[in-house]
Amino acid sequence: GHLVMFYGTDVEAQATKAIEGKDRFEAADAGNTPMFLHADLRGFVTAMDQGVAEIEEMGGAPFDMGELLDAIGLRSLQDFRMTLGADGKHLVSDVHLGLRADKRGLMAMLPQSSAQPKLLRALPAATSNWTIMPLDLGVLYTSAEQIVTMLEAEMPMSWPDMMTAMAEELKVRLKEDLLDHLGGELMALSDASELADEDEAGNPANPLAAINGQCMVLSLRDGAAFGKSVETMLRARGLHAARKTEEYQGAKVHRMTLAGVLELEYAITDDMLLLALGRSESARASLRGVLDAKASGTATELPAAVKAHLDAAPAGWCGVGVTRPADTMMGVGQAMVGLVAMSGGGEADQLGMVADVLQALAGEMKRLGVDTSVGFLYSGPKGVGYRLRW
């Protein structure tokens, strides 16, 4: 009752060995799922190492390529697995990227954790699309330092000189005064209806279309110290002069424009940095919604459809996100209607037809009650995983 497929460098020999049953791979988590996929990535890592050895034999690179692979984290790859099946009326997909417990390089930006994120307490009640996950931006700094140090002979200045120059320019130290005060969690809130905004998403030439409607929240260990550093940095560049400030829920919400292009609002509390990106009113509403949730002192009551997925999630997840596919499809359809009005070319009829189909399908998804999907993130010594329930 199953289709079995083998891929490899010597399929005939490898498939024969697998089929004969001696020391063959058997996945403990394959279960009865209709679809299971497994890829052993250790061969890929071996091939990379062989390539590095061949380059070194031919004279080598001006830096240690093995160290570069470690800094990126490619040598930590172990395997990739995916299953797809059903749980009652729900579609469930599990994806797992096997990693070594150590030497993950940039991949360690997703820290190993089994604790549910604290930022759930600041989730606004009206948010439809959101994600909360652990994130260690200090790893980005460490990896960048390693890579620049490796390439120092090819760089215009050393990493310490770069940091000194930046500190002299901004009057703050990147690591000690900013990154070290981050709390290790990220919350992203978005509104799919912003896809239909002709001024932002409806114009394909607009480079800021992708961030319109996005509100980002980073947890902070020391909000007072972080806020002081941000204020020092802005004043050093003269960016404080043109910003507008208002009080909301005991916090100062600042509005400003960076480089004459990017409009944003930001607020810094004792434990959060909030950023509303673009000219989107929904992003600004999300920012204030987070401040409302924080001021209330009680966790947001999640919709019944979301709670049902949470109750079915196994223990140990450290990140969670909710997506409304129907809202996204509706927004894409509306954006395409705007493109049809702008184009007037031969593609207008086809775009209009696709837009009609997307909007009709979105309406049917809502009518049938299948317009909510929930994803859970896992990160531990054996790697990172993501479970989607729809």
Coordinates of C-alpha atoms in Angstrom, one line a residue:
G1 CA 0.0 0.0 0.0
H2 CA 3.0 2.4 -0.2
L3 CA 5.2 3.8 -2.9
V4 CA 8.9 3.6 -1.9
M5 CA 11.5 5.6 -3.7
F6 CA 15.3 5.6 -3.3
Y7 CA 17.7 8.4 -4.2
G8 CA 21.5 8.1 -4.0
T9 CA 24.8 8.1 -5.8
D10 CA 24.6 4.3 -6.4
V11 CA 20.9 3.6 -6.3
E12 CA 21.1 -0.1 -7.4
A13 CA 23.5 -1.1 -4.7
Q14 CA 22.1 1.1 -2.0
A15 CA 18.5 0.1 -2.6
T16 CA 19.4 -3.6 -2.6
K17 CA 21.2 -3.2 0.7
A18 CA 18.2 -1.4 2.2
I19 CA 15.6 -3.9 0.9
E20 CA 17.5 -7.0 2.1
G21 CA 16.9 -5.9 5.7
K22 CA 20.4 -6.0 7.2
D23 CA 21.2 -2.8 9.2
R24 CA 18.6 -0.9 7.2
F25 CA 17.3 2.5 8.3
E26 CA 14.0 2.3 10.2
A27 CA 12.4 5.5 11.4
A28 CA 10.9 5.3 14.9
D29 CA 8.6 8.3 14.1
A30 CA 7.4 7.2 10.7
G31 CA 4.4 5.5 12.3
N32 CA 1.4 5.0 10.0
T33 CA 1.7 8.3 8.2
P34 CA 0.8 8.3 4.5
M35 CA 4.0 10.2 3.7
F36 CA 7.4 9.9 5.2
L37 CA 10.7 11.4 3.9
H38 CA 14.2 11.0 5.3
A39 CA 17.5 12.3 4.0
D40 CA 20.8 11.5 5.6
L41 CA 22.8 14.8 5.4
R42 CA 26.1 13.4 6.8
G43 CA 27.1 12.4 3.3
F44 CA 26.7 16.0 2.3
V45 CA 28.9 17.1 5.2
T46 CA 31.5 14.5 4.2
A47 CA 31.4 15.8 0.6
M48 CA 32.0 19.4 1.8
D49 CA 35.0 18.2 3.8
Q50 CA 36.4 16.4 0.8
G51 CA 35.9 19.5 -1.3
V52 CA 37.7 21.6 1.3
A53 CA 40.6 19.1 1.3
E54 CA 40.9 19.2 -2.5
I55 CA 41.0 23.0 -2.4
E56 CA 43.8 22.9 0.2
E57 CA 45.8 20.5 -1.9
M58 CA 45.6 22.9 -4.8
G59 CA 47.0 25.7 -2.8
G60 CA 44.2 26.5 -0.5
A61 CA 42.1 29.6 0.2
P62 CA 43.4 32.7 2.0
F63 CA 41.4 31.5 5.1
D64 CA 40.5 28.2 6.8
M65 CA 37.4 27.0 4.9
G66 CA 36.7 24.3 7.5
E67 CA 36.4 27.1 10.2
L68 CA 34.1 29.0 7.9
L69 CA 31.8 25.9 7.6
D70 CA 31.8 25.6 11.4
A71 CA 31.0 29.3 11.8
I72 CA 28.0 28.9 9.5
G73 CA 27.0 25.6 11.2
L74 CA 27.0 23.4 8.0
R75 CA 29.1 20.7 9.7
S76 CA 26.4 20.2 12.4
L77 CA 23.9 18.9 9.8
Q78 CA 22.8 15.3 10.5
D79 CA 19.5 14.5 8.7
F80 CA 16.2 15.8 7.5
R81 CA 12.8 14.1 8.2
M82 CA 9.3 14.9 7.2
T83 CA 6.0 13.2 7.8
L84 CA 2.5 14.1 6.6
G85 CA -0.7 12.6 8.0
A86 CA -4.0 13.2 9.7
D87 CA -5.1 13.6 13.3
G88 CA -8.9 13.3 13.2
K89 CA -10.1 16.1 11.0
H90 CA -6.7 17.9 11.1
L91 CA -3.8 17.7 8.7
V92 CA -0.5 17.3 10.6
S93 CA 2.9 17.8 9.2
D94 CA 6.2 17.3 11.1
V95 CA 9.5 18.6 9.8
H96 CA 12.8 17.9 11.7
L97 CA 16.3 19.0 10.9
G98 CA 18.8 16.9 12.8
L99 CA 21.8 18.8 14.1
R100 CA 24.7 18.2 16.4
A101 CA 24.2 19.4 19.9
D102 CA 27.3 21.6 19.6
K103 CA 29.1 23.7 17.0
R104 CA 25.9 24.9 15.3
G105 CA 27.3 28.2 14.2
L106 CA 24.6 30.5 12.9
M107 CA 22.0 27.8 13.4
A108 CA 22.4 28.4 17.2
M109 CA 20.4 31.6 16.8
L110 CA 17.5 29.2 17.5
P111 CA 18.6 28.2 21.0
Q112 CA 17.9 24.8 22.6
S113 CA 14.9 25.2 24.8
S114 CA 11.8 23.4 26.1
A115 CA 10.2 26.4 27.8
Q116 CA 7.1 28.1 26.4
P117 CA 7.8 31.7 25.4
K118 CA 7.1 34.4 28.0
L119 CA 6.0 36.9 25.2
L120 CA 2.7 34.9 25.0
R121 CA 1.6 37.1 27.9
A122 CA 1.9 40.2 25.6
L123 CA -0.1 38.8 22.7
P124 CA -2.9 41.2 21.6
A125 CA -6.3 39.6 21.5
A126 CA -7.2 40.9 18.0
T127 CA -4.1 39.5 16.2
S128 CA -4.9 37.0 13.5
N129 CA -1.4 36.1 12.2
W130 CA 1.5 35.8 14.7
T131 CA 4.6 33.9 15.7
I132 CA 6.5 33.8 19.0
M133 CA 9.9 32.0 19.1
P134 CA 13.2 32.0 20.9
L135 CA 16.0 33.9 19.1
D136 CA 19.5 34.6 20.2
L137 CA 20.9 37.5 18.2
G138 CA 24.1 37.3 20.2
V139 CA 25.0 34.3 18.0
L140 CA 24.9 36.5 14.9
Y141 CA 27.5 38.8 16.5
T142 CA 29.7 35.9 17.5
S143 CA 29.5 34.2 14.1
A144 CA 30.2 37.6 12.3
E145 CA 33.3 38.1 14.5
Q146 CA 34.6 34.6 13.6
I147 CA 34.0 35.1 9.9
V148 CA 35.6 38.6 9.8
T149 CA 38.5 37.4 11.9
M150 CA 39.1 34.5 9.4
L151 CA 39.0 36.9 6.5
E152 CA 41.0 39.6 8.2
A153 CA 43.7 39.6 5.5
E154 CA 41.0 40.4 2.9
M155 CA 39.2 43.0 5.0
P156 CA 39.8 46.8 5.2
M157 CA 40.1 46.6 9.0
S158 CA 40.0 44.0 11.9
W159 CA 36.9 43.2 13.9
P160 CA 38.1 45.1 17.0
D161 CA 38.8 48.1 14.8
M162 CA 35.3 47.8 13.2
M163 CA 33.7 47.7 16.7
T164 CA 35.8 50.7 17.9
A165 CA 34.9 52.7 14.8
M166 CA 31.2 51.9 15.3
A167 CA 31.3 52.8 19.0
E168 CA 33.0 56.2 18.1
E169 CA 30.3 56.9 15.5
L170 CA 27.2 55.8 17.5
K171 CA 28.5 56.5 21.0
V172 CA 27.4 53.0 22.1
R173 CA 29.0 49.5 21.9
L174 CA 27.1 47.1 19.7
K175 CA 27.4 44.0 22.0
E176 CA 27.7 45.4 25.5
D177 CA 25.3 48.3 25.2
L178 CA 22.7 46.7 22.8
L179 CA 22.8 43.0 22.1
D180 CA 23.6 41.9 25.7
H181 CA 20.3 43.5 26.9
L182 CA 18.1 41.4 24.5
G183 CA 16.0 38.8 26.2
G184 CA 16.1 36.0 23.6
E185 CA 12.5 36.0 22.3
L186 CA 10.8 37.4 19.2
M187 CA 7.2 38.0 18.5
A188 CA 6.1 38.9 15.0
L189 CA 2.5 40.2 14.3
S190 CA 1.1 40.8 10.8
D191 CA -2.1 41.6 9.1
A192 CA -2.8 39.8 5.8
S193 CA -5.2 42.5 4.6
E194 CA -2.2 44.8 4.2
L195 CA -1.3 42.8 1.0
A196 CA -4.2 44.7 -0.6
D197 CA -2.7 48.2 0.1
E198 CA -2.0 49.6 -3.3
D199 CA 0.5 52.1 -2.0
E200 CA 2.6 49.4 -0.4
A201 CA 2.0 45.8 -1.7
G202 CA 0.1 46.7 -4.8
N203 CA 3.2 48.4 -6.3
P204 CA 5.7 45.7 -7.2
A205 CA 8.4 48.3 -7.5
N206 CA 8.1 49.2 -3.8
P207 CA 11.0 47.6 -1.9
L208 CA 9.2 48.1 1.4
A209 CA 6.1 46.0 0.4
A210 CA 7.3 42.9 2.2
I211 CA 7.5 44.6 5.6
N212 CA 4.2 46.6 5.5
G213 CA 1.9 45.6 8.3
Q214 CA 4.7 43.9 10.4
C215 CA 5.0 44.6 14.1
M216 CA 8.1 43.0 15.7
V217 CA 8.6 42.6 19.5
L218 CA 11.9 41.6 21.1
S219 CA 12.1 40.7 24.7
L220 CA 14.6 42.6 26.9
R221 CA 16.6 41.7 29.9
D222 CA 17.2 45.3 30.9
G223 CA 14.8 47.7 29.2
A224 CA 16.1 50.8 31.0
A225 CA 19.8 50.2 29.9
F226 CA 18.7 49.3 26.4
G227 CA 16.5 52.4 26.0
K228 CA 19.4 54.6 27.3
S229 CA 21.7 53.1 24.6
V230 CA 19.2 53.6 21.8
E231 CA 18.6 57.2 22.9
T232 CA 22.4 57.9 22.9
M233 CA 22.7 56.3 19.5
L234 CA 19.9 58.3 17.9
R235 CA 21.1 61.6 19.4
A236 CA 24.7 60.8 18.1
R237 CA 23.2 60.7 14.6
G238 CA 20.8 63.6 15.1
L239 CA 17.8 61.3 14.4
H240 CA 15.9 62.3 17.5
A241 CA 15.1 65.8 16.3
A242 CA 12.5 64.9 13.7
R243 CA 10.7 62.2 15.6
K244 CA 7.2 62.6 17.1
T245 CA 6.3 61.1 20.6
E246 CA 3.1 60.2 22.3
E247 CA 2.3 58.6 25.6
Y248 CA 0.4 55.3 25.6
Q249 CA -0.2 52.9 28.5
G250 CA 2.7 54.4 30.4
A251 CA 5.1 54.0 27.5
K252 CA 6.5 56.5 25.1
V253 CA 5.7 55.6 21.4
H254 CA 8.0 57.3 19.0
R255 CA 7.4 57.8 15.2
M256 CA 10.3 58.5 12.8
T257 CA 11.7 58.0 9.4
L258 CA 15.0 56.3 8.7
A259 CA 17.1 57.3 5.7
G260 CA 14.1 59.2 4.4
V261 CA 12.5 55.9 3.3
L262 CA 11.5 53.6 6.2
E263 CA 8.8 54.9 8.4
L264 CA 8.5 53.2 11.8
E265 CA 7.1 53.5 15.3
Y266 CA 9.0 52.1 18.3
A267 CA 8.5 51.9 22.0
I268 CA 10.8 50.5 24.7
T269 CA 9.4 49.2 28.0
D270 CA 11.1 47.5 31.0
D271 CA 11.1 44.2 29.2
M272 CA 10.2 44.7 25.5
L273 CA 11.3 46.6 22.3
L274 CA 8.4 47.1 20.0
L275 CA 8.7 48.1 16.3
A276 CA 5.9 48.8 13.8
L277 CA 7.4 48.9 10.3
G278 CA 6.1 50.8 7.3
R279 CA 3.2 53.2 7.1
S280 CA 0.7 50.5 8.1
E281 CA -2.0 51.5 10.5
S282 CA -2.5 47.8 11.4
A283 CA 1.1 47.5 12.5
R284 CA 0.7 50.6 14.7
A285 CA -2.5 49.1 16.1
S286 CA -0.6 45.9 16.9
L287 CA 2.1 47.8 18.7
R288 CA -0.5 49.4 20.9
G289 CA -2.3 46.1 21.3
V290 CA 0.9 44.6 22.8
L291 CA 1.1 47.6 25.2
D292 CA -2.6 47.0 26.1
A293 CA -1.9 43.3 26.8
K294 CA 1.1 44.1 29.0
A295 CA -0.9 46.8 30.9
S296 CA -3.8 44.3 31.6
G297 CA -1.4 41.9 33.4
T298 CA -3.4 38.9 32.2
A299 CA -2.6 36.5 29.4
T300 CA -4.8 36.8 26.2
E301 CA -7.6 34.3 25.9
L302 CA -6.8 32.5 22.7
P303 CA -9.6 31.6 20.2
A304 CA -11.2 28.1 20.6
A305 CA -9.7 27.0 17.3
V306 CA -6.2 27.9 18.5
K307 CA -6.6 26.4 21.9
A308 CA -7.7 23.1 20.4
H309 CA -4.4 22.8 18.6
L310 CA -2.4 23.9 21.7
D311 CA -4.1 21.1 23.7
A312 CA -3.0 18.6 21.1
A313 CA 0.6 19.7 21.0
P314 CA 3.2 17.4 22.7
A315 CA 5.3 18.8 25.5
G316 CA 8.5 20.6 24.9
W317 CA 7.6 23.2 22.3
C318 CA 9.4 26.6 22.6
G319 CA 7.8 28.5 19.8
V320 CA 4.2 28.8 18.4
G321 CA 2.6 30.6 15.5
V322 CA -0.9 31.0 14.1
T323 CA -1.7 31.6 10.4
R324 CA -5.0 32.4 8.8
P325 CA -4.5 31.0 5.3
A326 CA -7.9 32.2 4.2
D327 CA -7.0 35.8 5.1
T328 CA -3.7 35.6 3.3
M329 CA -5.4 34.3 0.2
M330 CA -8.0 37.0 0.4
G331 CA -5.3 39.6 0.7
V332 CA -3.3 38.2 -2.2
G333 CA -6.5 38.2 -4.3
Q334 CA -7.2 41.8 -3.4
A335 CA -3.6 42.8 -4.2
M336 CA -4.0 41.1 -7.6
V337 CA -7.1 43.1 -8.3
G338 CA -5.0 46.2 -7.7
L339 CA -2.3 45.0 -10.1
V340 CA -5.0 44.4 -12.7
A341 CA -6.2 47.9 -12.4
M342 CA -2.6 49.2 -12.7
S343 CA -1.4 47.0 -15.6
G344 CA -4.0 47.2 -18.2
G345 CA -2.0 44.8 -20.3
G346 CA -2.7 41.4 -21.8
E347 CA -2.1 39.7 -18.4
A348 CA -5.0 41.6 -16.8
D349 CA -7.7 39.0 -17.6
Q350 CA -5.5 36.1 -16.3
L351 CA -4.7 38.0 -13.1
G352 CA -8.3 38.8 -12.6
M353 CA -9.4 35.2 -13.0
V354 CA -6.8 34.0 -10.5
A355 CA -7.8 36.8 -8.0
D356 CA -11.5 35.6 -8.3
V357 CA -10.5 32.0 -7.6
L358 CA -8.4 32.9 -4.6
Q359 CA -11.1 35.1 -3.0
A360 CA -13.8 32.5 -3.7
L361 CA -11.6 29.7 -2.2
A362 CA -10.8 31.9 0.9
G363 CA -14.6 32.4 1.4
E364 CA -15.2 28.6 1.2
M365 CA -12.4 28.0 3.7
K366 CA -14.0 30.4 6.2
R367 CA -17.4 28.8 5.6
L368 CA -16.1 25.4 6.3
G369 CA -14.1 26.5 9.4
V370 CA -10.7 25.5 8.1
D371 CA -9.1 28.9 8.1
T372 CA -6.7 28.5 11.1
S373 CA -3.4 26.6 11.1
V374 CA -1.1 26.5 14.1
G375 CA 2.6 25.6 14.1
F376 CA 4.8 24.5 17.0
L377 CA 8.6 24.9 17.1
Y378 CA 10.9 22.5 18.9
S379 CA 14.7 22.9 19.5
G380 CA 16.9 20.5 21.5
P381 CA 20.1 18.6 21.4
K382 CA 19.1 16.5 18.5
G383 CA 18.0 19.4 16.3
V384 CA 15.1 21.6 15.5
G385 CA 11.6 20.6 14.5
Y386 CA 8.3 22.2 13.4
R387 CA 4.8 20.7 13.7
L388 CA 2.0 22.2 11.6
R389 CA -1.6 21.4 12.5
W390 CA -4.4 22.6 10.1

